[in-house]
PDB file of C-alpha atoms in Angstrom:
ATOM      1  CA  MET X   1      16.409  -4.017  -2.289  1.00  0.00           C
ATOM      2  CA  HIS X   2      12.587  -4.201  -2.645  1.00  0.00           C
ATOM      3  CA  THR X   3      10.917  -1.939  -5.162  1.00  0.00           C
ATOM      4  CA  MET X   4       8.012  -0.100  -4.255  1.00  0.00           C
ATOM      5  CA  ILE X   5       5.461  -1.711  -6.396  1.00  0.00           C
ATOM      6  CA  ALA X   6       2.839  -4.115  -5.123  1.00  0.00           C
ATOM      7  CA  GLU X   7       3.711  -7.104  -7.512  1.00  0.00           C
ATOM      8  CA  ASP X   8       6.937  -7.135  -6.000  1.00  0.00           C
ATOM      9  CA  LEU X   9       6.054  -7.023  -2.396  1.00  0.00           C
ATOM     10  CA  LEU X  10       3.973 -10.027  -2.771  1.00  0.00           C
ATOM     11  CA  ASN X  11       3.734 -12.305   0.392  1.00  0.00           C
ATOM     12  CA  GLN X  12       3.737 -16.013  -1.175  1.00  0.00           C
ATOM     13  CA  MET X  13       3.574 -17.401   2.467  1.00  0.00           C
ATOM     14  CA  ILE X  14      -0.165 -16.392   2.871  1.00  0.00           C
ATOM     15  CA  PRO X  15      -2.539 -18.639   0.977  1.00  0.00           C
ATOM     16  CA  PRO X  16      -6.131 -17.609  -0.075  1.00  0.00           C
ATOM     17  CA  LEU X  17      -9.157 -19.515   0.789  1.00  0.00           C
ATOM     18  CA  LYS X  18     -11.719 -20.800  -1.591  1.00  0.00           C
ATOM     19  CA  VAL X  19     -15.483 -20.038  -1.494  1.00  0.00           C
ATOM     20  CA  SER X  20     -15.943 -23.559  -1.340  1.00  0.00           C
ATOM     21  CA  ASP X  21     -13.656 -23.964   1.714  1.00  0.00           C
ATOM     22  CA  THR X  22     -15.192 -24.282   5.298  1.00  0.00           C
ATOM     23  CA  VAL X  23     -15.626 -21.989   8.063  1.00  0.00           C
ATOM     24  CA  GLY X  24     -13.611 -24.182  10.398  1.00  0.00           C
ATOM     25  CA  LYS X  25     -10.659 -24.410   7.530  1.00  0.00           C
ATOM     26  CA  ALA X  26     -10.955 -20.492   7.521  1.00  0.00           C
ATOM     27  CA  ALA X  27     -10.483 -20.253  11.293  1.00  0.00           C
ATOM     28  CA  LYS X  28      -7.662 -22.602  11.475  1.00  0.00           C
ATOM     29  CA  TRP X  29      -5.640 -20.810   8.642  1.00  0.00           C
ATOM     30  CA  LEU X  30      -6.220 -17.344  10.535  1.00  0.00           C
ATOM     31  CA  GLU X  31      -4.603 -19.039  13.591  1.00  0.00           C
ATOM     32  CA  GLU X  32      -1.900 -20.709  11.663  1.00  0.00           C
ATOM     33  CA  PHE X  33      -0.774 -17.677   9.701  1.00  0.00           C
ATOM     34  CA  HIS X  34      -1.314 -15.168  12.493  1.00  0.00           C
ATOM     35  CA  VAL X  35      -3.512 -12.916  10.557  1.00  0.00           C
ATOM     36  CA  GLY X  36      -6.697 -11.161  11.202  1.00  0.00           C
ATOM     37  CA  GLN X  37      -8.187 -11.390   7.398  1.00  0.00           C
ATOM     38  CA  LEU X  38      -7.665 -13.781   4.757  1.00  0.00           C
ATOM     39  CA  PRO X  39      -8.659 -13.345   1.005  1.00  0.00           C
ATOM     40  CA  VAL X  40     -11.265 -15.413  -0.188  1.00  0.00           C
ATOM     41  CA  LEU X  41     -11.334 -16.291  -4.151  1.00  0.00           C
ATOM     42  CA  ASP X  42     -14.085 -17.677  -6.741  1.00  0.00           C
ATOM     43  CA  ASN X  43     -11.560 -19.295  -8.911  1.00  0.00           C
ATOM     44  CA  ARG X  44      -9.014 -16.290  -9.623  1.00  0.00           C
ATOM     45  CA  ARG X  45     -11.477 -13.794  -8.840  1.00  0.00           C
ATOM     46  CA  TYR X  46     -11.286 -11.924  -5.445  1.00  0.00           C
ATOM     47  CA  ARG X  47     -14.527 -12.046  -3.435  1.00  0.00           C
ATOM     48  CA  GLY X  48     -13.386 -10.191  -0.166  1.00  0.00           C
ATOM     49  CA  LEU X  49     -11.837 -10.951   3.308  1.00  0.00           C
ATOM     50  CA  VAL X  50     -12.853 -13.405   5.737  1.00  0.00           C
ATOM     51  CA  THR X  51     -12.217 -11.713   9.079  1.00  0.00           C
ATOM     52  CA  GLU X  52     -12.150 -13.603  12.755  1.00  0.00           C
ATOM     53  CA  SER X  53     -15.080 -11.554  13.618  1.00  0.00           C
ATOM     54  CA  ASP X  54     -17.192 -13.014  10.526  1.00  0.00           C
ATOM     55  CA  LEU X  55     -16.461 -16.267  12.194  1.00  0.00           C
ATOM     56  CA  LEU X  56     -17.679 -15.937  15.729  1.00  0.00           C
ATOM     57  CA  ASP X  57     -21.177 -17.047  14.978  1.00  0.00           C
ATOM     58  CA  PHE X  58     -19.866 -20.172  13.688  1.00  0.00           C
ATOM     59  CA  GLU X  59     -17.851 -21.295  16.762  1.00  0.00           C
ATOM     60  CA  GLN X  60     -19.821 -24.384  17.501  1.00  0.00           C
ATOM     61  CA  ASP X  61     -18.750 -27.639  15.944  1.00  0.00           C
ATOM     62  CA  ASP X  62     -22.029 -28.214  14.036  1.00  0.00           C
ATOM     63  CA  LYS X  63     -21.535 -24.982  12.137  1.00  0.00           C
ATOM     64  CA  ARG X  64     -17.957 -25.184  11.311  1.00  0.00           C
ATOM     65  CA  ASP X  65     -18.683 -27.079   7.790  1.00  0.00           C
ATOM     66  CA  GLN X  66     -20.534 -24.297   6.793  1.00  0.00           C
ATOM     67  CA  LEU X  67     -18.948 -22.910   3.459  1.00  0.00           C
ATOM     68  CA  LEU X  68     -17.666 -19.439   2.754  1.00  0.00           C
ATOM     69  CA  GLU X  69     -19.580 -18.878  -0.051  1.00  0.00           C
ATOM     70  CA  SER X  70     -22.720 -18.626   2.580  1.00  0.00           C
ATOM     71  CA  LEU X  71     -20.907 -15.597   4.378  1.00  0.00           C
ATOM     72  CA  ALA X  72     -21.788 -11.971   3.592  1.00  0.00           C
ATOM     73  CA  LEU X  73     -17.978 -11.243   3.017  1.00  0.00           C
ATOM     74  CA  GLY X  74     -16.778  -7.559   3.397  1.00  0.00           C
ATOM     75  CA  TYR X  75     -13.829  -5.663   1.948  1.00  0.00           C
ATOM     76  CA  ALA X  76     -14.549  -6.645  -1.824  1.00  0.00           C
ATOM     77  CA  ASN X  77     -13.386  -3.248  -2.721  1.00  0.00           C
ATOM     78  CA  VAL X  78     -10.078  -3.191  -0.888  1.00  0.00           C
ATOM     79  CA  HIS X  79      -7.392  -4.100  -3.229  1.00  0.00           C
ATOM     80  CA  VAL X  80      -4.687  -2.527  -5.328  1.00  0.00           C
ATOM     81  CA  GLN X  81      -3.323  -3.055  -8.625  1.00  0.00           C
ATOM     82  CA  GLN X  82      -0.163  -4.787  -9.386  1.00  0.00           C
ATOM     83  CA  ASP X  83       1.755  -1.620 -10.568  1.00  0.00           C
ATOM     84  CA  GLN X  84       0.511   0.601  -7.614  1.00  0.00           C
ATOM     85  CA  HIS X  85       3.333   1.769  -5.156  1.00  0.00           C
ATOM     86  CA  PHE X  86       3.672   1.192  -1.259  1.00  0.00           C
ATOM     87  CA  TYR X  87       1.827   4.407  -0.632  1.00  0.00           C
ATOM     88  CA  SER X  88      -1.477   3.450  -2.072  1.00  0.00           C
ATOM     89  CA  ILE X  89      -0.812   0.081  -0.272  1.00  0.00           C
ATOM     90  CA  MET X  90      -0.312   1.909   3.036  1.00  0.00           C
ATOM     91  CA  GLU X  91      -3.574   4.305   2.672  1.00  0.00           C
ATOM     92  CA  MET X  92      -5.625   1.274   1.541  1.00  0.00           C
ATOM     93  CA  ALA X  93      -4.809  -0.545   4.543  1.00  0.00           C
ATOM     94  CA  ILE X  94      -5.114   2.365   7.072  1.00  0.00           C
ATOM     95  CA  GLN X  95      -8.487   3.438   5.853  1.00  0.00           C
ATOM     96  CA  ASN X  96      -9.713  -0.154   6.090  1.00  0.00           C
ATOM     97  CA  LYS X  97      -7.614  -1.093   9.010  1.00  0.00           C
ATOM     98  CA  VAL X  98      -6.633  -4.337   7.623  1.00  0.00           C
ATOM     99  CA  GLN X  99      -3.175  -6.179   7.833  1.00  0.00           C
ATOM    100  CA  LEU X 100      -2.981  -7.208   4.440  1.00  0.00           C
ATOM    101  CA  VAL X 101      -4.202  -5.870   0.973  1.00  0.00           C
ATOM    102  CA  PRO X 102      -5.018  -8.107  -2.026  1.00  0.00           C
ATOM    103  CA  VAL X 103      -3.121  -7.327  -5.275  1.00  0.00           C
ATOM    104  CA  LEU X 104      -5.005  -7.873  -8.722  1.00  0.00           C
ATOM    105  CA  ASN X 105      -3.557  -7.939 -12.215  1.00  0.00           C
ATOM    106  CA  GLU X 106      -4.934  -6.160 -15.267  1.00  0.00           C
ATOM    107  CA  ALA X 107      -7.644  -8.567 -15.793  1.00  0.00           C
ATOM    108  CA  GLN X 108      -8.704  -8.054 -12.455  1.00  0.00           C
ATOM    109  CA  GLU X 109      -7.586 -11.914 -11.152  1.00  0.00           C
ATOM    110  CA  TYR X 110      -6.034 -12.378  -7.959  1.00  0.00           C
ATOM    111  CA  MET X 111      -2.063 -12.369  -7.805  1.00  0.00           C
ATOM    112  CA  GLY X 112      -1.545 -12.388  -3.906  1.00  0.00           C
ATOM    113  CA  VAL X 113      -1.540 -10.110  -0.903  1.00  0.00           C
ATOM    114  CA  VAL X 114       0.869  -7.396   0.455  1.00  0.00           C
ATOM    115  CA  THR X 115       1.158  -7.418   4.184  1.00  0.00           C
ATOM    116  CA  VAL X 116       1.467  -4.095   5.903  1.00  0.00           C
ATOM    117  CA  ASN X 117       4.490  -5.446   7.761  1.00  0.00           C
ATOM    118  CA  ASP X 118       6.175  -6.268   4.405  1.00  0.00           C
ATOM    119  CA  THR X 119       5.103  -2.849   2.885  1.00  0.00           C
ATOM    120  CA  LEU X 120       6.911  -1.187   6.057  1.00  0.00           C
ATOM    121  CA  ALA X 121       9.775  -3.367   5.797  1.00  0.00           C
ATOM    122  CA  ALA X 122      10.439  -2.186   1.638  1.00  0.00           C
ATOM    123  CA  PHE X 123      10.148   1.114   3.072  1.00  0.00           C
ATOM    124  CA  GLY X 124      12.767   0.724   5.684  1.00  0.00           C
ATOM    125  CA  GLN X 125      15.098  -0.464   3.126  1.00  0.00           C
ATOM    126  CA  GLN X 126      14.716   2.950   1.253  1.00  0.00           C
ATOM    127  CA  PRO X 127      17.522   5.374   2.231  1.00  0.00           C
ATOM    128  CA  VAL X 128      14.780   7.694   3.955  1.00  0.00           C
ATOM    129  CA  ALA X 129      14.328   5.240   6.524  1.00  0.00           C
ATOM    130  CA  ALA X 130      17.863   5.308   7.525  1.00  0.00           C
ATOM    131  CA  GLY X 131      17.928   8.906   7.638  1.00  0.00           C
ATOM    132  CA  GLN X 132      19.713   9.379   4.328  1.00  0.00           C
ATOM    133  CA  GLY X 133      17.092  11.317   2.372  1.00  0.00           C
ATOM    134  CA  ALA X 134      13.357  11.709   1.791  1.00  0.00           C
ATOM    135  CA  VAL X 135      10.246  10.380  -0.325  1.00  0.00           C
ATOM    136  CA  LEU X 136       8.430  12.900  -2.477  1.00  0.00           C
ATOM    137  CA  VAL X 137       5.155  12.118  -4.146  1.00  0.00           C
ATOM    138  CA  LEU X 138       4.022  14.571  -7.138  1.00  0.00           C
ATOM    139  CA  SER X 139       0.791  14.563  -9.121  1.00  0.00           C
ATOM    140  CA  MET X 140       0.587  16.154 -12.314  1.00  0.00           C
ATOM    141  CA  GLU X 141      -1.003  16.126 -15.546  1.00  0.00           C
ATOM    142  CA  GLU X 142       0.912  13.675 -18.214  1.00  0.00           C
ATOM    143  CA  ARG X 143       1.937  16.339 -20.497  1.00  0.00           C
ATOM    144  CA  ASP X 144       3.657  18.326 -17.664  1.00  0.00           C
ATOM    145  CA  TYR X 145       6.192  15.383 -16.913  1.00  0.00           C
ATOM    146  CA  SER X 146       9.394  15.921 -17.560  1.00  0.00           C
ATOM    147  CA  LEU X 147      12.166  14.289 -15.303  1.00  0.00           C
ATOM    148  CA  THR X 148      14.837  16.570 -16.452  1.00  0.00           C
ATOM    149  CA  THR X 149      12.953  19.517 -15.468  1.00  0.00           C
ATOM    150  CA  ILE X 150      12.122  18.387 -12.107  1.00  0.00           C
ATOM    151  CA  SER X 151      15.802  17.180 -11.520  1.00  0.00           C
ATOM    152  CA  ARG X 152      16.990  20.639 -12.486  1.00  0.00           C
ATOM    153  CA  TYR X 153      14.460  22.334  -9.880  1.00  0.00           C
ATOM    154  CA  ILE X 154      15.648  19.841  -7.117  1.00  0.00           C
ATOM    155  CA  GLU X 155      19.305  20.195  -7.876  1.00  0.00           C
ATOM    156  CA  GLU X 156      19.036  23.962  -7.471  1.00  0.00           C
ATOM    157  CA  ASN X 157      18.149  23.285  -4.001  1.00  0.00           C
ATOM    158  CA  ASN X 158      21.253  21.184  -3.535  1.00  0.00           C
ATOM    159  CA  ALA X 159      20.069  17.863  -3.721  1.00  0.00           C
ATOM    160  CA  LYS X 160      19.739  14.824  -6.291  1.00  0.00           C
ATOM    161  CA  ILE X 161      17.252  12.365  -7.241  1.00  0.00           C
ATOM    162  CA  LEU X 162      18.160   8.768  -6.052  1.00  0.00           C
ATOM    163  CA  SER X 163      15.277   7.287  -8.102  1.00  0.00           C
ATOM    164  CA  ALA X 164      11.995   7.795  -9.741  1.00  0.00           C
ATOM    165  CA  HIS X 165       8.876   5.709 -10.344  1.00  0.00           C
ATOM    166  CA  VAL X 166       5.965   6.886 -12.523  1.00  0.00           C
ATOM    167  CA  ALA X 167       2.429   5.378 -12.300  1.00  0.00           C
ATOM    168  CA  GLN X 168      -1.094   6.497 -13.384  1.00  0.00           C
ATOM    169  CA  ASP X 169      -3.083   8.380 -11.020  1.00  0.00           C
ATOM    170  CA  GLU X 170      -5.491   6.110  -9.761  1.00  0.00           C
ATOM    171  CA  LEU X 171      -8.054   8.868  -9.211  1.00  0.00           C
ATOM    172  CA  ASP X 172      -7.697  10.657 -12.755  1.00  0.00           C
ATOM    173  CA  PRO X 173      -6.533   8.969 -16.099  1.00  0.00           C
ATOM    174  CA  TYR X 174      -5.181  12.120 -17.248  1.00  0.00           C
ATOM    175  CA  ARG X 175      -2.763  12.639 -14.323  1.00  0.00           C
ATOM    176  CA  ILE X 176       0.301  10.746 -13.230  1.00  0.00           C
ATOM    177  CA  ARG X 177       1.914  10.164  -9.964  1.00  0.00           C
ATOM    178  CA  LEU X 178       5.681  10.595  -9.503  1.00  0.00           C
ATOM    179  CA  THR X 179       7.467   8.992  -6.590  1.00  0.00           C
ATOM    180  CA  LEU X 180      10.950  10.311  -6.041  1.00  0.00           C
ATOM    181  CA  LYS X 181      13.659   9.740  -3.569  1.00  0.00           C
ATOM    182  CA  VAL X 182      16.094  12.390  -2.694  1.00  0.00           C
ATOM    183  CA  ASN X 183      19.093  12.605  -0.959  1.00  0.00           C
ATOM    184  CA  THR X 184      18.144  15.097   1.786  1.00  0.00           C
ATOM    185  CA  PRO X 185      15.711  15.039   4.361  1.00  0.00           C
ATOM    186  CA  ASN X 186      15.072  18.641   4.263  1.00  0.00           C
ATOM    187  CA  LEU X 187      12.106  18.955   1.857  1.00  0.00           C
ATOM    188  CA  THR X 188      10.936  22.487   2.590  1.00  0.00           C
ATOM    189  CA  ARG X 189      12.867  24.470   0.070  1.00  0.00           C
ATOM    190  CA  ILE X 190      12.354  21.856  -2.591  1.00  0.00           C
ATOM    191  CA  ALA X 191       8.675  21.421  -2.030  1.00  0.00           C
ATOM    192  CA  ALA X 192       8.297  25.038  -2.257  1.00  0.00           C
ATOM    193  CA  THR X 193      10.140  25.180  -5.467  1.00  0.00           C
ATOM    194  CA  LEU X 194       8.023  22.484  -7.293  1.00  0.00           C
ATOM    195  CA  GLU X 195       4.806  24.038  -5.933  1.00  0.00           C
ATOM    196  CA  ARG X 196       5.929  27.506  -7.401  1.00  0.00           C
ATOM    197  CA  PHE X 197       6.158  25.867 -10.605  1.00  0.00           C
ATOM    198  CA  GLY X 198       2.655  24.149 -10.407  1.00  0.00           C
ATOM    199  CA  TYR X 199       3.497  20.632  -9.125  1.00  0.00           C
ATOM    200  CA  THR X 200       0.890  19.146  -6.645  1.00  0.00           C
ATOM    201  CA  ILE X 201       2.831  17.599  -3.822  1.00  0.00           C
ATOM    202  CA  THR X 202       0.579  14.596  -2.475  1.00  0.00           C
ATOM    203  CA  ALA X 203       2.893  13.023   0.118  1.00  0.00           C
ATOM    204  CA  GLN X 204       6.394  13.570   1.712  1.00  0.00           C
ATOM    205  CA  PHE X 205       8.041  11.264   4.121  1.00  0.00           C
ATOM    206  CA  ASN X 206      11.197  12.408   5.505  1.00  0.00           C
ATOM    207  CA  GLY X 207      11.412  11.506   9.072  1.00  0.00           C
ATOM    208  CA  ILE X 208       9.155  11.744  12.183  1.00  0.00           C
ATOM    209  CA  GLY X 209       8.546  15.184  13.366  1.00  0.00           C
ATOM    210  CA  GLU X 210       9.500  16.666   9.756  1.00  0.00           C
ATOM    211  CA  LEU X 211       6.335  15.457   8.197  1.00  0.00           C
ATOM    212  CA  GLY X 212       3.656  17.588   7.075  1.00  0.00           C
ATOM    213  CA  GLU X 213       0.459  17.511   9.367  1.00  0.00           C
ATOM    214  CA  ASP X 214      -1.593  15.328   7.244  1.00  0.00           C
ATOM    215  CA  GLU X 215       1.421  12.984   6.453  1.00  0.00           C
ATOM    216  CA  GLN X 216       2.414  13.028  10.344  1.00  0.00           C
ATOM    217  CA  GLU X 217      -0.898  11.604  11.083  1.00  0.00           C
ATOM    218  CA  ARG X 218      -0.835   9.282   8.213  1.00  0.00           C
ATOM    219  CA  TYR X 219       2.543   7.755   9.305  1.00  0.00           C
ATOM    220  CA  ASN X 220       1.658   7.886  13.015  1.00  0.00           C
ATOM    221  CA  ALA X 221      -1.685   5.923  12.347  1.00  0.00           C
ATOM    222  CA  LEU X 222       0.336   3.206  10.407  1.00  0.00           C
ATOM    223  CA  LEU X 223       2.827   2.926  13.322  1.00  0.00           C
ATOM    224  CA  LYS X 224       0.180   2.762  15.724  1.00  0.00           C
ATOM    225  CA  TYR X 225      -1.683   0.353  13.954  1.00  0.00           C
ATOM    226  CA  LEU X 226       1.513  -1.949  13.751  1.00  0.00           C
ATOM    227  CA  SER X 227       2.121  -1.381  17.477  1.00  0.00           C
ATOM    228  CA  LEU X 228       5.460  -0.106  16.715  1.00  0.00           C
TER     229      LEU X 228
END
């Protein structure tokens, strides 16, 4: 089973382009790999994504030898760190309407890409996707984190934690984000209990029709984007 972390979801079949590559090569690779974007590197530094629309002005044969370094690449800020989980990848892809998200290491060097399809496939291997449970994402101050305490609150609602992952909240260095898989699709009572004790619930996935309004919109947006 896949984990939910970016570095474990890397798609090694999609190669990056270099700033010294030509527009013609970029167009050929976009077609060969059936993607709408490809990452462009300067050594191991990520510079942005080249897209099909970027290349429309270079379709004439005499322009296909132009180098990618001469293009004004977009999406330079569209990337995730290697330890970020699938929820962050999904959000990044949906917000920017891209098929793939580059992954960087701690030194901000390029590691590879995660495709939205791969992310959804990993999500599909989780028990929640088979109707066996749900995923809950909590945000809290680091000092408030106690898996024992959180487990007790969940078990008081006749449920159990199947797995847990802790990562630093990208928006606040003093907070952490806890992703939980639980063995019940019904999160209503669990969410109410956790919120009563001061935990912030930032996301929950428990099957179409049972998501919170915001999460339903995000999930629907992802499925629509993938044309599923």
